[in-house]
């Protein structure tokens, strides 16, 4: 990991951009902390610069609660090389949604599975580097982003102790068996009127998760209408499981 820039935000948060094997990322930490702090991995749908206002707002909220927060660019996102097959699947998905047609499982598989296969090892490599920093001591949480990536990380990464997942993206049905292997505490957000998401699939996925502690927060509104109070509740969720 190589830090490429540093700035102190007006609320005392230290923001550092970094690269990890040419993958860009951002780390937010308290400007001063008496001891190493737990870490929250901040997921997103791709495009660090486009998503930055929302990411930094989430990160500042987490840092104010005593956590560090970090994110990396997704494969094919931002300035990273595009996946031709994934781009084609995304176009097919968009056409189906605009036409009001059901989304075929084959489209979802082509769109999501290659992303999961590449992104999860990158998140784990980033976690290796982040936990080597003296100001970060774990434990680790995962928050938001592409739900299939969070699902896979919850299965394969033992250093993640709890996850807050946003049921706002499609999940291949082949991953439902993996969902049954998830055992960490979960909090799942579902926007009830999200037209780009299959509500019943999201409910079925929640039912499939094997965690003994899992909570579903369903709110009225579309994809970007998550109520502000959910941020405070997320901090309380992570405070219970990461501190």
Short mmCIF file of C-alpha atoms in Angstrom, two decimals, residues 6-229:
data_model
loop_
_atom_site.label_atom_id
_atom_site.label_comp_id
_atom_site.label_asym_id
_atom_site.label_seq_id
_atom_site.Cartn_x
_atom_site.Cartn_y
_atom_site.Cartn_z
CA UNK A 6 -3.34 13.35 2.70
CA UNK A 7 -5.71 15.98 4.02
CA UNK A 8 -7.40 16.82 7.29
CA UNK A 9 -11.12 17.43 6.93
CA UNK A 10 -12.79 20.17 8.92
CA UNK A 11 -14.10 17.78 11.57
CA UNK A 12 -10.64 16.42 12.41
CA UNK A 13 -10.86 13.35 10.17
CA UNK A 14 -7.62 12.37 8.45
CA UNK A 15 -8.28 11.34 4.83
CA UNK A 16 -5.55 9.53 2.90
CA UNK A 17 -5.77 8.28 -0.66
CA UNK A 18 -3.71 5.19 -1.49
CA UNK A 19 -2.99 2.68 -4.20
CA UNK A 20 -2.66 -1.05 -3.72
CA UNK A 21 -1.28 -2.83 -6.80
CA UNK A 22 -2.68 0.07 -8.87
CA UNK A 23 -6.10 -0.21 -7.19
CA UNK A 24 -7.09 3.21 -5.78
CA UNK A 25 -8.57 3.52 -2.33
CA UNK A 26 -9.26 5.94 0.50
CA UNK A 27 -8.67 5.60 4.24
CA UNK A 28 -10.35 7.79 6.86
CA UNK A 29 -9.11 7.72 10.45
CA UNK A 30 -9.53 9.87 13.57
CA UNK A 31 -6.92 12.64 13.57
CA UNK A 32 -5.90 11.42 17.01
CA UNK A 33 -6.93 8.32 18.91
CA UNK A 34 -5.62 6.90 22.20
CA UNK A 35 -5.40 3.36 20.81
CA UNK A 36 -5.83 1.44 17.55
CA UNK A 37 -9.43 1.62 16.37
CA UNK A 38 -11.76 -0.93 14.72
CA UNK A 39 -12.14 -0.78 10.94
CA UNK A 40 -15.22 -0.60 8.72
CA UNK A 41 -14.83 -1.50 5.05
CA UNK A 42 -17.10 0.82 3.10
CA UNK A 43 -18.63 -0.86 0.05
CA UNK A 44 -20.04 1.00 -2.95
CA UNK A 45 -21.27 0.21 -6.49
CA UNK A 46 -18.15 1.49 -8.27
CA UNK A 47 -16.70 4.88 -9.22
CA UNK A 48 -14.77 6.39 -6.29
CA UNK A 49 -14.89 9.94 -7.65
CA UNK A 50 -18.57 9.78 -8.53
CA UNK A 51 -19.44 8.20 -5.19
CA UNK A 52 -17.07 10.34 -3.12
CA UNK A 53 -19.66 12.71 -1.55
CA UNK A 54 -21.70 9.79 -0.25
CA UNK A 55 -18.63 7.78 0.75
CA UNK A 56 -17.02 10.59 2.72
CA UNK A 57 -20.31 11.32 4.49
CA UNK A 58 -20.58 7.68 5.56
CA UNK A 59 -16.91 7.58 6.56
CA UNK A 60 -17.09 10.75 8.65
CA UNK A 61 -20.13 9.36 10.46
CA UNK A 62 -18.19 6.18 11.24
CA UNK A 63 -15.05 8.02 12.36
CA UNK A 64 -17.13 10.22 14.67
CA UNK A 65 -18.30 7.01 16.35
CA UNK A 66 -14.70 5.85 16.92
CA UNK A 67 -14.01 3.71 13.85
CA UNK A 68 -11.64 3.91 10.91
CA UNK A 69 -13.22 3.56 7.47
CA UNK A 70 -11.69 2.48 4.17
CA UNK A 71 -12.79 1.76 0.63
CA UNK A 72 -11.25 0.63 -2.66
CA UNK A 73 -12.33 1.01 -6.28
CA UNK A 74 -14.27 -1.91 -7.72
CA UNK A 75 -13.00 -3.87 -10.73
CA UNK A 76 -14.14 -2.08 -13.86
CA UNK A 77 -15.04 1.06 -11.88
CA UNK A 78 -13.64 4.56 -12.17
CA UNK A 79 -10.42 4.60 -14.19
CA UNK A 80 -9.83 0.87 -13.87
CA UNK A 81 -9.94 -1.28 -17.04
CA UNK A 82 -13.45 -2.25 -18.09
CA UNK A 83 -14.81 -5.81 -18.17
CA UNK A 84 -16.26 -6.16 -21.66
CA UNK A 85 -18.52 -9.08 -20.70
CA UNK A 86 -19.77 -7.30 -17.57
CA UNK A 87 -20.46 -4.11 -19.51
CA UNK A 88 -22.51 -6.13 -21.99
CA UNK A 89 -24.47 -7.76 -19.17
CA UNK A 90 -25.08 -4.33 -17.59
CA UNK A 91 -26.49 -3.08 -20.88
CA UNK A 92 -28.77 -6.14 -21.12
CA UNK A 93 -29.95 -5.52 -17.56
CA UNK A 94 -30.70 -1.88 -18.31
CA UNK A 95 -32.70 -2.82 -21.40
CA UNK A 96 -34.76 -5.36 -19.45
CA UNK A 97 -35.53 -2.88 -16.66
CA UNK A 98 -36.47 -0.10 -19.09
CA UNK A 99 -38.78 -2.48 -20.94
CA UNK A 100 -40.39 -3.64 -17.71
CA UNK A 101 -39.31 -7.21 -18.39
CA UNK A 102 -38.16 -9.75 -15.78
CA UNK A 103 -34.40 -9.92 -15.35
CA UNK A 104 -33.09 -13.27 -16.49
CA UNK A 105 -30.85 -15.21 -14.06
CA UNK A 106 -28.29 -15.58 -16.83
CA UNK A 107 -27.92 -11.79 -17.08
CA UNK A 108 -27.44 -11.51 -13.32
CA UNK A 109 -24.79 -14.25 -13.35
CA UNK A 110 -22.86 -12.55 -16.16
CA UNK A 111 -23.06 -9.21 -14.39
CA UNK A 112 -22.31 -10.14 -10.79
CA UNK A 113 -20.23 -13.33 -10.60
CA UNK A 114 -17.12 -11.99 -12.43
CA UNK A 115 -17.21 -8.90 -10.21
CA UNK A 116 -17.39 -10.98 -7.03
CA UNK A 117 -14.60 -13.31 -8.14
CA UNK A 118 -12.22 -10.39 -8.72
CA UNK A 119 -13.33 -7.93 -6.05
CA UNK A 120 -13.27 -10.22 -3.01
CA UNK A 121 -9.54 -11.11 -3.24
CA UNK A 122 -8.80 -7.40 -3.70
CA UNK A 123 -10.76 -6.48 -0.58
CA UNK A 124 -8.88 -9.17 1.36
CA UNK A 125 -5.51 -7.86 0.13
CA UNK A 126 -6.54 -4.34 1.15
CA UNK A 127 -7.52 -5.67 4.55
CA UNK A 128 -4.06 -7.24 4.97
CA UNK A 129 -2.44 -3.85 4.38
CA UNK A 130 -4.91 -1.82 6.42
CA UNK A 131 -4.58 -4.05 9.50
CA UNK A 132 -0.80 -3.68 9.34
CA UNK A 133 -1.13 0.05 10.10
CA UNK A 134 -0.50 0.94 13.76
CA UNK A 135 -3.62 3.11 14.03
CA UNK A 136 -5.95 0.25 13.06
CA UNK A 137 -6.39 -2.72 15.34
CA UNK A 138 -9.56 -4.47 14.28
CA UNK A 139 -12.06 -6.07 14.61
CA UNK A 140 -13.51 -5.40 11.17
CA UNK A 141 -16.97 -4.71 9.78
CA UNK A 142 -18.25 -4.48 6.21
CA UNK A 143 -20.86 -1.91 5.25
CA UNK A 144 -22.98 -1.41 2.13
CA UNK A 145 -21.98 -1.78 -1.49
CA UNK A 146 -22.74 -4.69 -3.80
CA UNK A 147 -24.51 -7.19 -1.57
CA UNK A 148 -23.03 -10.22 -3.37
CA UNK A 149 -19.51 -9.00 -2.55
CA UNK A 150 -20.44 -8.53 1.10
CA UNK A 151 -22.02 -11.98 1.14
CA UNK A 152 -18.89 -13.66 -0.22
CA UNK A 153 -16.61 -11.72 2.15
CA UNK A 154 -18.77 -12.74 5.10
CA UNK A 155 -18.21 -16.39 4.14
CA UNK A 156 -14.50 -16.42 3.30
CA UNK A 157 -12.97 -13.65 5.46
CA UNK A 158 -12.77 -14.64 9.16
CA UNK A 159 -11.50 -11.19 10.19
CA UNK A 160 -14.91 -9.64 9.41
CA UNK A 161 -16.98 -9.79 12.58
CA UNK A 162 -20.23 -8.15 11.43
CA UNK A 163 -21.75 -6.81 8.21
CA UNK A 164 -24.36 -4.26 7.26
CA UNK A 165 -25.65 -5.18 3.80
CA UNK A 166 -27.77 -3.11 1.41
CA UNK A 167 -30.26 -5.21 -0.53
CA UNK A 168 -30.05 -2.85 -3.49
CA UNK A 169 -28.36 -5.00 -6.12
CA UNK A 170 -29.03 -8.33 -7.76
CA UNK A 171 -27.65 -11.56 -6.31
CA UNK A 172 -27.13 -14.71 -8.41
CA UNK A 173 -29.34 -17.50 -7.14
CA UNK A 174 -26.28 -19.75 -7.20
CA UNK A 175 -24.99 -17.70 -4.23
CA UNK A 176 -27.96 -18.55 -2.00
CA UNK A 177 -26.13 -21.67 -0.79
CA UNK A 178 -23.24 -19.43 0.26
CA UNK A 179 -25.72 -17.24 2.15
CA UNK A 180 -26.59 -20.23 4.31
CA UNK A 181 -22.91 -20.37 5.35
CA UNK A 182 -22.92 -16.82 6.71
CA UNK A 183 -22.84 -16.89 10.50
CA UNK A 184 -21.70 -13.40 11.55
CA UNK A 185 -24.22 -10.83 12.85
CA UNK A 186 -26.02 -9.08 9.98
CA UNK A 187 -28.10 -5.98 9.52
CA UNK A 188 -29.76 -5.76 6.10
CA UNK A 189 -31.28 -2.59 4.62
CA UNK A 190 -34.09 -2.89 2.08
CA UNK A 191 -35.68 0.05 0.28
CA UNK A 192 -39.22 -1.20 -0.26
CA UNK A 193 -39.89 0.80 -3.44
CA UNK A 194 -36.52 0.24 -5.15
CA UNK A 195 -37.60 -0.31 -8.76
CA UNK A 196 -34.17 -1.62 -9.77
CA UNK A 197 -34.21 -4.39 -7.21
CA UNK A 198 -36.17 -7.62 -6.90
CA UNK A 199 -37.89 -7.21 -3.54
CA UNK A 200 -38.92 -10.86 -3.22
CA UNK A 201 -35.41 -12.05 -4.06
CA UNK A 202 -34.05 -9.72 -1.36
CA UNK A 203 -36.50 -11.18 1.17
CA UNK A 204 -35.62 -14.73 0.12
CA UNK A 205 -31.92 -13.94 0.49
CA UNK A 206 -32.46 -12.55 3.98
CA UNK A 207 -34.30 -15.74 4.89
CA UNK A 208 -31.40 -17.81 3.52
CA UNK A 209 -28.69 -16.16 5.62
CA UNK A 210 -27.49 -18.61 8.25
CA UNK A 211 -26.71 -16.00 10.92
CA UNK A 212 -28.43 -16.50 14.25
CA UNK A 213 -28.43 -12.72 14.68
CA UNK A 214 -29.84 -10.99 11.61
CA UNK A 215 -32.07 -7.95 11.39
CA UNK A 216 -33.97 -6.59 8.39
CA UNK A 217 -34.63 -2.85 8.19
CA UNK A 218 -37.22 -2.17 5.47
CA UNK A 219 -37.97 1.48 4.70
CA UNK A 220 -40.34 3.06 2.22
CA UNK A 221 -38.66 4.85 -0.68
CA UNK A 222 -36.45 4.25 -3.68
CA UNK A 223 -32.84 3.17 -4.06
CA UNK A 224 -31.26 6.40 -2.79
CA UNK A 225 -33.90 7.15 -0.16
CA UNK A 226 -32.31 5.41 2.84
CA UNK A 227 -33.38 7.41 5.92
CA UNK A 228 -30.65 9.36 7.67
CA UNK A 229 -31.36 7.64 10.97
#
